[in-house]
Amino acid sequence: MSIKVGKEKISQVLDGEILEFNPNNFSENFSIEIEKLTKDRMEFVMRGIEAPLANAFRRILLSDIPTIAIETISIKNNTSVIQDEVLAHRLGLIPINVDPKHFQYRPKQPLQKQDKNSRPEISNATEENTLLFNLHVRCLKKTDWEKIKKSRELLLQKQEQNKEMNIEKEEEEEEKENKLNVEIESGSESEDEQEESEIDERAKECVEKILTQRAKTLINHRVLSSDLVWVPIGNQQTLFPKGIKPVLPDILIAKLNEGQEIDLECEAVKGTGRDHAKWCPVCTASYRMLPSIKLKKELTKNKSKKLVKTCPMKVFDIEDGLLEIKNSRKCTMCRECLRGDYGVELGLVKNEFYFWIESTGIIPPEELFQQALEIFKEKCVNLKNNLQNFTQKKKEFNENEEEMNYD
Amino acid sequence: MHKSKKLEIQTKNGNLRNATFTIHEESHTLANTVRYVLAHDDDVNFVGYSVPHPSEFKVNVRVQTQQQKSSIERFDLALENLCLVTNSIQDEFKNKLEKFKEEKGIQKEEVDPFVISLKRQLRKEYKKMKANID
């Protein structure tokens, strides 16, 4: 049985055997060929399997494999142009490079126990089901930043001196902190090298100059995913000695201008793609059926040359004066070969699937497919157990009453 | 926490030849596959499934069998066959994966994209510094 692709419609054709499903003979007819395997992408062909099974695996890859992504955010300060909720949405979509096997799902508290004052999700956070990240970025002018650095060094020196001289620390520290804050706020361009007398308020540059020189004169004007810092809780430091970071460090989260700041705390949680697409472990997982191309007529030389020309994917070729199908796999079903009278029969092979899996980088694609198979088996076994419970209950029920009746 | 039921079976007067299985927390993923397996079963007269409403996460599977056969048994057998089939798929995949890796000589390199990106950034900054000095 194959699928015939016509000019305007697709139909099923019985040409010989009907494909039967026999679990005993399955492994004889089934084969996999891996075509391509990189750390992000896997392409392979499955033969001897039919659409419902292949589709089930594809659906599981998209929706039922767990990963970890940022779910709750506590924003302490956000003076950037990006709104809180947009920032939160973007942070959730960042893929985090950690194996979700080490973690459990965070249980949701039942609604009855919800108080006005308690924050339900956070009270269930433990080291086994949450990852904490910190993001604190402040955009400053480079000149200001250097000043702050220097004044901080001076502060430390002075502190040491104070310890030696036994002068009261608190008063002086307060003074210096105030001076520091004033430095940050004023943003002056002064070239004074005297750090301690800067309560000057000078005029700032005009906006155009600032914009063009933004990258040169500002630090941290782009907030990247590498700025997300992992905060280990409990025994997480021992479980993950290398640290946990996002898969890619140069994902742009937000852009800041001088004086703007983002200060927030994130909690990352285990979830599945069914809940939200941020938890999906694949960029995409897809398949197509392999084409079957047959030549039903003998063509003249001119016609065969025309046919070779009309195909945009160069599926046909003339070798030794004979028309041959060279690359049937490249066929994209554009149906150009059906437009003339070439006697080409186009179809799809019902039990051959060309699968490709693109991973986001958290889990390698070959592991993803194996996990998908495991999850499918778990579903079947789980359902089976439920069935058996049901039959047992019914038996107990019926032992007291009538027998089960078959008409 | 109260756990909801996974499976409900509706029959007429307890007659197990024709039954509707309502499976919660499932979708086309499992239901279409079970339907496909049961459709190739000789003892099953009719099998079909539906998703009553896309907002509700459940499916109904209808099975009608030949004389003297229980639909529950057939359903059970179908699930078992599916498990066997996935086992053989797993084995085949593992074998082919090992072969592929041997042929291509793929060694498990731990190439951290984080480190590669950082190196790139450092190189850029180094160039900038050089330019500034000059």
XYZ file of C-alpha atoms in Angstrom:
541
model
C 0.000 0.000 0.000
C 1.440 3.277 -0.963
C 0.307 6.858 -1.088
C -0.084 8.262 -4.587
C 0.609 11.964 -5.040
C -1.480 13.286 -7.929
C -1.585 16.716 -9.582
C -4.345 17.981 -7.338
C -5.003 15.276 -4.796
C -3.362 12.605 -2.714
C -4.871 9.127 -2.589
C -4.101 5.720 -1.178
C -3.398 2.923 -3.606
C -3.501 -0.794 -2.972
C -0.782 -2.262 -5.113
C -0.165 -5.704 -3.782
C 0.191 -6.452 -0.104
C -1.640 -4.754 2.695
C 0.783 -3.702 5.404
C 0.077 -5.781 8.471
C 1.177 -5.088 11.962
C 2.591 -8.165 13.616
C 4.588 -7.604 16.786
C 6.375 -10.923 16.380
C 7.644 -10.135 12.897
C 8.234 -6.490 13.615
C 11.976 -6.629 14.166
C 12.491 -8.510 10.900
C 11.017 -5.747 8.793
C 12.224 -2.866 10.933
C 15.507 -1.068 10.365
C 17.124 2.235 11.266
C 19.870 3.988 9.342
C 21.562 6.950 10.940
C 22.474 9.480 8.274
C 23.901 12.355 10.270
C 24.833 12.879 13.885
C 26.254 16.070 15.380
C 26.065 17.364 18.912
C 22.902 19.308 18.080
C 21.214 17.460 15.256
C 20.460 13.910 14.293
C 18.961 12.674 11.022
C 17.979 9.069 10.521
C 15.679 6.862 8.454
C 13.225 4.406 9.965
C 11.834 1.668 7.763
C 9.119 -0.804 8.641
C 7.251 1.484 10.996
C 3.974 3.229 10.328
C 2.722 6.757 10.878
C 0.941 6.325 14.255
C 4.112 5.076 15.961
C 6.443 7.569 14.290
C 4.071 10.406 15.123
C 3.829 9.239 18.732
C 7.613 9.501 19.083
C 7.645 12.928 17.468
C 4.894 14.161 19.808
C 6.716 12.837 22.857
C 9.921 14.574 21.757
C 8.053 17.860 21.616
C 5.943 17.657 24.729
C 6.806 14.953 27.261
C 10.551 15.067 27.827
C 11.392 17.156 30.919
C 13.946 19.955 31.065
C 14.710 22.819 33.404
C 13.885 26.468 32.743
C 13.373 29.648 34.744
C 9.849 29.861 36.122
C 9.639 32.505 38.889
C 11.484 35.790 39.125
C 11.744 38.258 42.002
C 12.624 41.633 40.528
C 14.361 43.913 42.999
C 15.145 46.654 40.521
C 14.421 47.102 36.833
C 15.055 50.570 35.462
C 15.656 49.323 31.914
C 13.416 49.948 28.908
C 12.313 46.295 28.894
C 9.139 45.746 30.896
C 9.199 43.325 33.836
C 6.963 40.744 32.188
C 8.808 40.866 28.877
C 12.085 40.410 30.714
C 10.625 37.480 32.647
C 9.376 35.899 29.422
C 12.786 36.198 27.815
C 14.586 34.754 30.822
C 12.267 31.749 30.816
C 13.185 30.924 27.228
C 16.925 30.685 27.912
C 18.016 27.006 27.790
C 19.900 25.959 30.914
C 22.594 23.339 30.517
C 21.756 20.867 33.266
C 20.577 17.257 33.164
C 17.010 17.233 34.489
C 17.430 13.676 35.823
C 18.970 15.082 38.989
C 15.843 17.039 39.803
C 12.263 16.393 40.800
C 9.124 18.175 39.811
C 8.106 20.892 42.203
C 4.722 20.009 43.712
C 1.957 22.555 43.456
C 0.282 23.423 46.682
C -3.440 22.688 46.824
C -5.638 25.765 46.606
C -7.251 25.226 49.990
C -4.079 25.905 51.900
C -3.333 29.176 50.151
C -3.081 32.128 52.529
C -3.108 35.731 51.464
C 0.382 36.257 52.801
C 2.083 33.052 51.677
C 3.565 32.753 48.204
C 2.571 29.192 47.309
C 5.221 28.163 44.816
C 8.182 29.486 46.724
C 7.295 27.624 49.919
C 7.712 24.332 48.060
C 11.198 25.147 46.842
C 13.912 22.749 47.977
C 17.381 21.980 46.760
C 15.984 18.927 44.947
C 13.556 20.808 42.759
C 14.872 24.349 42.294
C 17.865 26.123 40.821
C 18.594 29.696 41.838
C 20.108 32.251 39.493
C 21.065 35.854 40.118
C 21.159 38.627 37.548
C 22.568 42.006 38.605
C 23.778 44.322 35.868
C 24.257 48.043 36.054
C 25.227 50.129 33.058
C 27.790 52.850 33.699
C 30.192 55.018 31.804
C 33.663 53.540 31.654
C 35.154 56.688 33.189
C 32.704 56.476 36.086
C 33.407 52.811 36.588
C 37.106 53.458 36.805
C 36.499 56.187 39.343
C 34.332 53.876 41.405
C 37.012 51.215 41.302
C 39.662 53.627 42.458
C 37.530 55.058 45.229
C 36.698 51.550 46.411
C 40.391 50.734 46.588
C 40.953 53.901 48.523
C 38.113 52.937 50.840
C 39.789 49.641 51.593
C 43.105 51.362 52.223
C 41.448 53.824 54.531
C 39.677 51.041 56.388
C 42.982 49.390 57.033
C 44.434 52.652 58.193
C 41.464 53.147 60.498
C 41.941 49.747 62.026
C 45.494 50.683 62.781
C 44.719 54.159 64.033
C 41.525 53.128 65.903
C 39.398 55.935 64.537
C 35.640 55.359 64.428
C 34.925 53.493 61.186
C 31.212 54.096 60.851
C 31.149 57.825 60.331
C 33.805 57.881 57.656
C 32.382 54.914 55.826
C 29.025 56.560 55.667
C 30.548 59.698 54.260
C 32.367 57.775 51.606
C 29.350 55.735 50.638
C 27.404 58.928 50.161
C 30.178 60.269 48.002
C 30.167 57.088 45.955
C 26.424 57.284 45.399
C 26.710 60.889 44.353
C 29.412 59.871 41.873
C 27.126 57.332 40.271
C 24.198 59.677 40.001
C 26.000 62.709 38.624
C 27.833 60.871 35.836
C 30.229 63.664 35.231
C 32.901 63.771 32.605
C 35.477 65.487 34.772
C 39.072 64.567 34.331
C 39.877 65.355 37.947
C 42.054 62.784 39.485
C 41.231 63.799 43.030
C 38.723 61.184 44.063
C 37.413 62.484 47.348
C 36.137 65.912 46.319
C 33.562 65.125 43.686
C 30.210 66.554 44.510
C 30.268 68.360 41.191
C 27.281 68.324 38.923
C 28.460 68.951 35.424
C 26.614 69.116 32.190
C 26.283 65.832 30.293
C 27.098 65.208 26.637
C 24.409 65.629 24.012
C 22.389 62.470 23.329
C 23.613 61.761 19.794
C 27.236 61.547 20.858
C 26.337 59.182 23.651
C 24.407 56.866 21.358
C 27.168 56.485 18.821
C 29.831 56.033 21.385
C 27.709 53.775 23.555
C 29.804 50.691 23.145
C 33.058 52.520 23.638
C 32.107 54.548 26.658
C 29.730 52.243 28.492
C 30.224 48.974 30.261
C 27.423 46.385 30.600
C 25.199 48.075 28.094
C 24.164 44.645 26.848
C 22.779 42.119 29.290
C 23.766 38.648 28.063
C 22.873 35.180 29.281
C 26.424 34.856 30.632
C 25.438 37.446 33.250
C 23.112 34.887 34.866
C 25.013 33.670 37.907
C 24.116 30.340 39.510
C 23.607 30.404 43.263
C 24.032 26.881 44.694
C 21.734 25.877 47.546
C 22.139 22.936 49.876
C 24.278 20.171 48.431
C 24.036 21.390 44.847
C 27.649 22.576 44.928
C 28.849 19.009 45.377
C 26.472 17.584 42.780
C 27.515 20.108 40.139
C 31.147 21.017 40.792
C 31.599 22.539 37.353
C 28.745 24.937 37.887
C 25.481 25.441 35.999
C 25.148 27.950 33.202
C 22.971 28.583 30.168
C 23.750 26.565 27.042
C 24.970 29.622 25.159
C 26.594 32.641 26.803
C 25.796 35.292 24.233
C 22.016 35.317 24.203
C 20.975 38.968 24.425
C 18.460 39.472 27.233
C 18.212 43.279 27.339
C 20.036 46.456 26.419
C 20.780 49.146 28.981
C 21.718 52.775 28.842
C 23.769 54.726 31.337
C 22.373 54.552 34.837
C 19.932 51.730 34.141
C 20.010 48.626 36.245
C 18.537 45.145 36.314
C 18.612 43.304 39.632
C 16.641 40.100 39.960
C 16.590 36.585 41.374
C 15.376 33.622 39.290
C 14.114 30.177 40.237
C 14.434 27.436 37.638
C 12.111 24.471 37.795
C 11.606 21.138 36.006
C 8.742 20.962 33.524
C 7.597 19.539 30.178
C 6.873 21.083 26.811
C 3.184 20.328 27.310
C 3.062 23.022 29.995
C 5.078 25.730 28.242
C 7.284 25.727 25.162
C 10.274 26.952 27.171
C 10.619 23.446 28.577
C 10.780 21.845 25.134
C 14.145 20.036 24.717
C 14.125 20.253 20.912
C 14.228 23.200 18.574
C 12.080 20.940 16.497
C 11.606 17.253 15.837
C 10.032 16.339 12.549
C 9.726 13.642 9.931
C 8.759 13.232 6.334
C 7.883 10.153 4.335
C 10.347 9.067 1.690
C 9.199 9.527 -1.883
C 8.692 6.733 -4.393
C 9.158 7.750 -8.022
C 8.355 5.409 -10.880
C 8.601 5.810 -14.636
C 5.655 4.185 -16.334
C 6.351 5.099 -19.909
C 9.259 4.889 -22.271
C 10.153 8.365 -23.360
C 11.831 9.741 -26.457
C 15.218 11.344 -26.112
C 13.850 14.876 -26.302
C 11.180 14.211 -23.746
C 13.646 12.625 -21.344
C 15.943 15.636 -21.676
C 12.974 17.893 -20.927
C 12.124 15.839 -17.873
C 15.661 16.098 -16.567
C 15.447 19.878 -17.015
C 12.028 20.381 -15.422
C 12.953 18.790 -12.111
C 14.369 21.569 -9.892
C 15.967 19.091 -7.488
C 17.723 17.151 -10.273
C 16.117 13.852 -9.384
C 16.364 12.502 -12.925
C 19.462 11.960 -14.991
C 20.383 10.475 -18.346
C 23.108 7.867 -18.232
C 24.109 5.862 -21.270
C 21.106 7.239 -23.123
C 18.701 5.841 -20.522
C 16.595 7.915 -18.205
C 17.337 7.087 -14.597
C 16.134 8.179 -11.214
C 19.308 9.426 -9.609
C 18.407 11.055 -6.295
C 14.884 10.065 -5.382
C 15.398 11.273 -1.816
C 15.898 14.889 -2.879
C 12.357 15.058 -4.245
C 10.355 17.830 -2.583
C 6.966 16.844 -4.073
C 6.786 20.006 -6.198
C 4.935 17.995 -8.886
C 6.668 19.700 -11.799
C 7.237 16.277 -13.358
C 3.487 15.649 -13.339
C 2.730 18.752 -15.377
C 3.960 17.402 -18.678
C 3.036 14.001 -20.083
C 6.114 12.196 -18.816
C 4.416 9.176 -17.323
C 5.940 9.741 -13.899
C 4.151 8.193 -10.949
C 4.826 10.060 -7.733
C 4.115 8.619 -4.356
C 5.095 8.352 -0.733
C 6.263 5.152 0.865
C 3.936 4.535 3.749
C 6.410 2.913 6.087
C 9.658 4.815 5.534
C 10.288 7.917 7.589
C 13.127 10.405 7.408
C 13.386 11.750 10.938
C 15.352 14.722 12.138
C 15.801 15.913 15.704
C 17.351 19.308 16.503
C 18.210 19.652 20.159
C 18.467 22.974 22.026
C 21.767 21.763 23.465
C 20.628 20.580 26.875
C 20.353 16.898 25.954
C 22.154 15.364 22.940
C 19.747 14.242 20.186
C 20.523 10.510 20.369
C 19.693 10.545 24.080
C 16.494 12.465 23.356
C 15.215 9.753 21.040
C 16.049 7.037 23.545
C 14.271 8.983 26.289
C 11.232 9.373 24.051
C 11.093 5.575 23.545
C 11.364 5.035 27.301
C 8.568 7.510 28.018
C 6.339 5.800 25.446
C 6.921 2.447 27.133
C 6.172 3.975 30.542
C 2.842 5.265 29.243
C 1.868 1.823 27.954
C 2.938 0.067 31.160
C 1.151 2.621 33.324
C -2.066 2.153 31.380
C -1.682 -1.623 31.534
C -1.374 -1.548 35.306
C -4.508 0.576 35.535
C -6.345 -1.939 33.367
C -5.289 -4.807 35.594
C -6.455 -2.944 38.696
C -9.784 -2.460 37.012
C -10.173 -6.135 36.057
C -9.234 -7.209 39.571
C -11.818 -4.905 41.088
C -14.439 -6.139 38.668
C -13.606 -9.754 39.481
C -13.992 -9.079 43.177
C -17.263 -7.314 42.506
C -18.570 -10.081 40.279
C -17.549 -12.927 42.552
C -20.231 -11.714 44.876
C -22.764 -11.216 42.086
C -23.376 -12.602 38.607
C -20.747 -13.831 36.193
C -19.484 -11.569 33.471
C -21.715 -12.075 30.508
C -20.790 -12.318 26.864
C -23.612 -12.204 24.345
C -2.798 15.295 47.262
C -5.841 13.785 45.670
C -4.880 11.925 42.485
C -7.435 11.741 39.722
C -8.460 8.497 38.032
C -6.454 7.347 35.079
C -8.962 5.017 33.470
C -12.721 4.607 33.356
C -14.528 1.850 31.470
C -18.120 2.201 30.319
C -20.052 -0.866 29.233
C -23.702 -1.694 28.674
C -25.003 -3.976 31.433
C -21.500 -5.217 32.172
C -21.156 -6.766 28.712
C -17.434 -6.692 28.103
C -17.567 -7.242 24.363
C -18.149 -3.584 23.629
C -16.562 -0.988 25.862
C -15.502 2.644 25.892
C -12.255 3.377 27.716
C -11.918 6.930 29.001
C -8.224 7.570 29.615
C -7.238 10.701 31.520
C -3.914 12.516 31.103
C -3.492 11.105 27.575
C -3.757 12.447 24.062
C -3.333 11.400 20.434
C 0.198 10.233 21.267
C -0.958 7.017 22.891
C -4.554 6.762 21.653
C -3.771 6.739 17.936
C -1.059 4.125 18.438
C -3.343 1.835 20.449
C -6.086 2.281 17.878
C -3.645 1.352 15.104
C -2.569 -1.828 16.888
C -6.139 -2.857 17.662
C -7.227 -2.216 14.075
C -4.876 -4.995 12.952
C -6.296 -7.370 15.553
C -8.510 -10.071 13.979
C -10.684 -10.446 17.062
C -11.656 -6.793 17.088
C -14.638 -5.710 15.005
C -14.436 -2.008 15.615
C -11.959 0.386 17.185
C -11.894 4.161 17.227
C -10.792 7.016 19.425
C -11.725 10.651 19.956
C -10.620 13.634 21.979
C -13.909 14.965 23.394
C -12.592 18.535 23.779
C -9.101 19.901 23.133
C -9.106 21.809 26.408
C -9.658 18.604 28.387
C -6.695 16.298 28.588
C -8.413 12.928 27.990
C -9.337 10.489 25.209
C -12.134 8.003 24.604
C -11.220 4.681 22.945
C -14.072 2.481 21.723
C -13.426 -1.251 21.253
C -15.960 -3.797 19.966
C -14.893 -7.456 19.760
C -15.908 -10.750 18.189
C -17.860 -13.464 20.000
C -16.677 -14.515 23.422
C -13.733 -12.096 23.517
C -13.236 -9.439 26.195
C -12.377 -5.950 24.979
C -10.288 -5.396 28.084
C -8.130 -8.404 27.176
C -7.643 -7.109 23.657
C -6.708 -3.675 24.937
C -4.270 -5.250 27.359
C -2.723 -7.340 24.609
C -2.371 -4.297 22.378
C -0.464 -2.413 25.081
C 1.806 -5.408 25.615
C 2.546 -5.624 21.907
C 3.385 -1.936 21.870
C 5.887 -2.482 24.674
C 7.510 -5.338 22.727
C 7.677 -3.228 19.609
C 9.338 -0.305 21.411
C 11.822 -2.760 22.918
C 12.871 -3.923 19.477
C 13.079 -0.316 18.257
C 15.311 0.543 21.225
C 17.644 -2.391 20.558
C 17.896 -1.604 16.860
C 18.605 2.060 17.554
C 21.317 1.260 20.088
C 23.050 -1.130 17.713
C 22.953 1.258 14.786
C 24.138 4.147 16.960
C 27.181 2.214 18.150
C 28.013 1.171 14.604
C 27.696 4.717 13.353
C 29.934 6.068 16.083
C 32.573 3.436 15.412
C 32.529 4.060 11.687
C 32.743 7.798 11.943
C 35.290 7.620 14.715
C 33.286 9.970 16.890
C 34.961 10.413 20.229
C 33.046 11.986 23.036
C 34.602 15.423 23.051
C 33.346 17.708 25.725
C 33.324 20.842 23.655
C 31.740 23.470 25.828
C 30.061 26.145 23.678
C 30.363 28.494 26.645
C 34.163 28.264 26.580
C 34.313 28.716 22.805
C 32.203 31.879 22.988
C 34.228 33.308 25.846
C 37.443 32.708 23.898
C 35.953 34.559 20.953
C 35.033 37.503 23.181
C 38.482 37.582 24.753
C 40.080 37.644 21.315
C 37.901 40.607 20.323
C 38.732 42.516 23.474
C 42.427 41.788 22.979
C 42.246 43.244 19.475
C 40.467 46.325 20.804
C 43.099 46.828 23.450
C 45.814 46.577 20.840
C 44.003 49.120 18.664
C 43.650 51.497 21.609
C 47.317 51.263 22.469
C 48.252 51.951 18.840
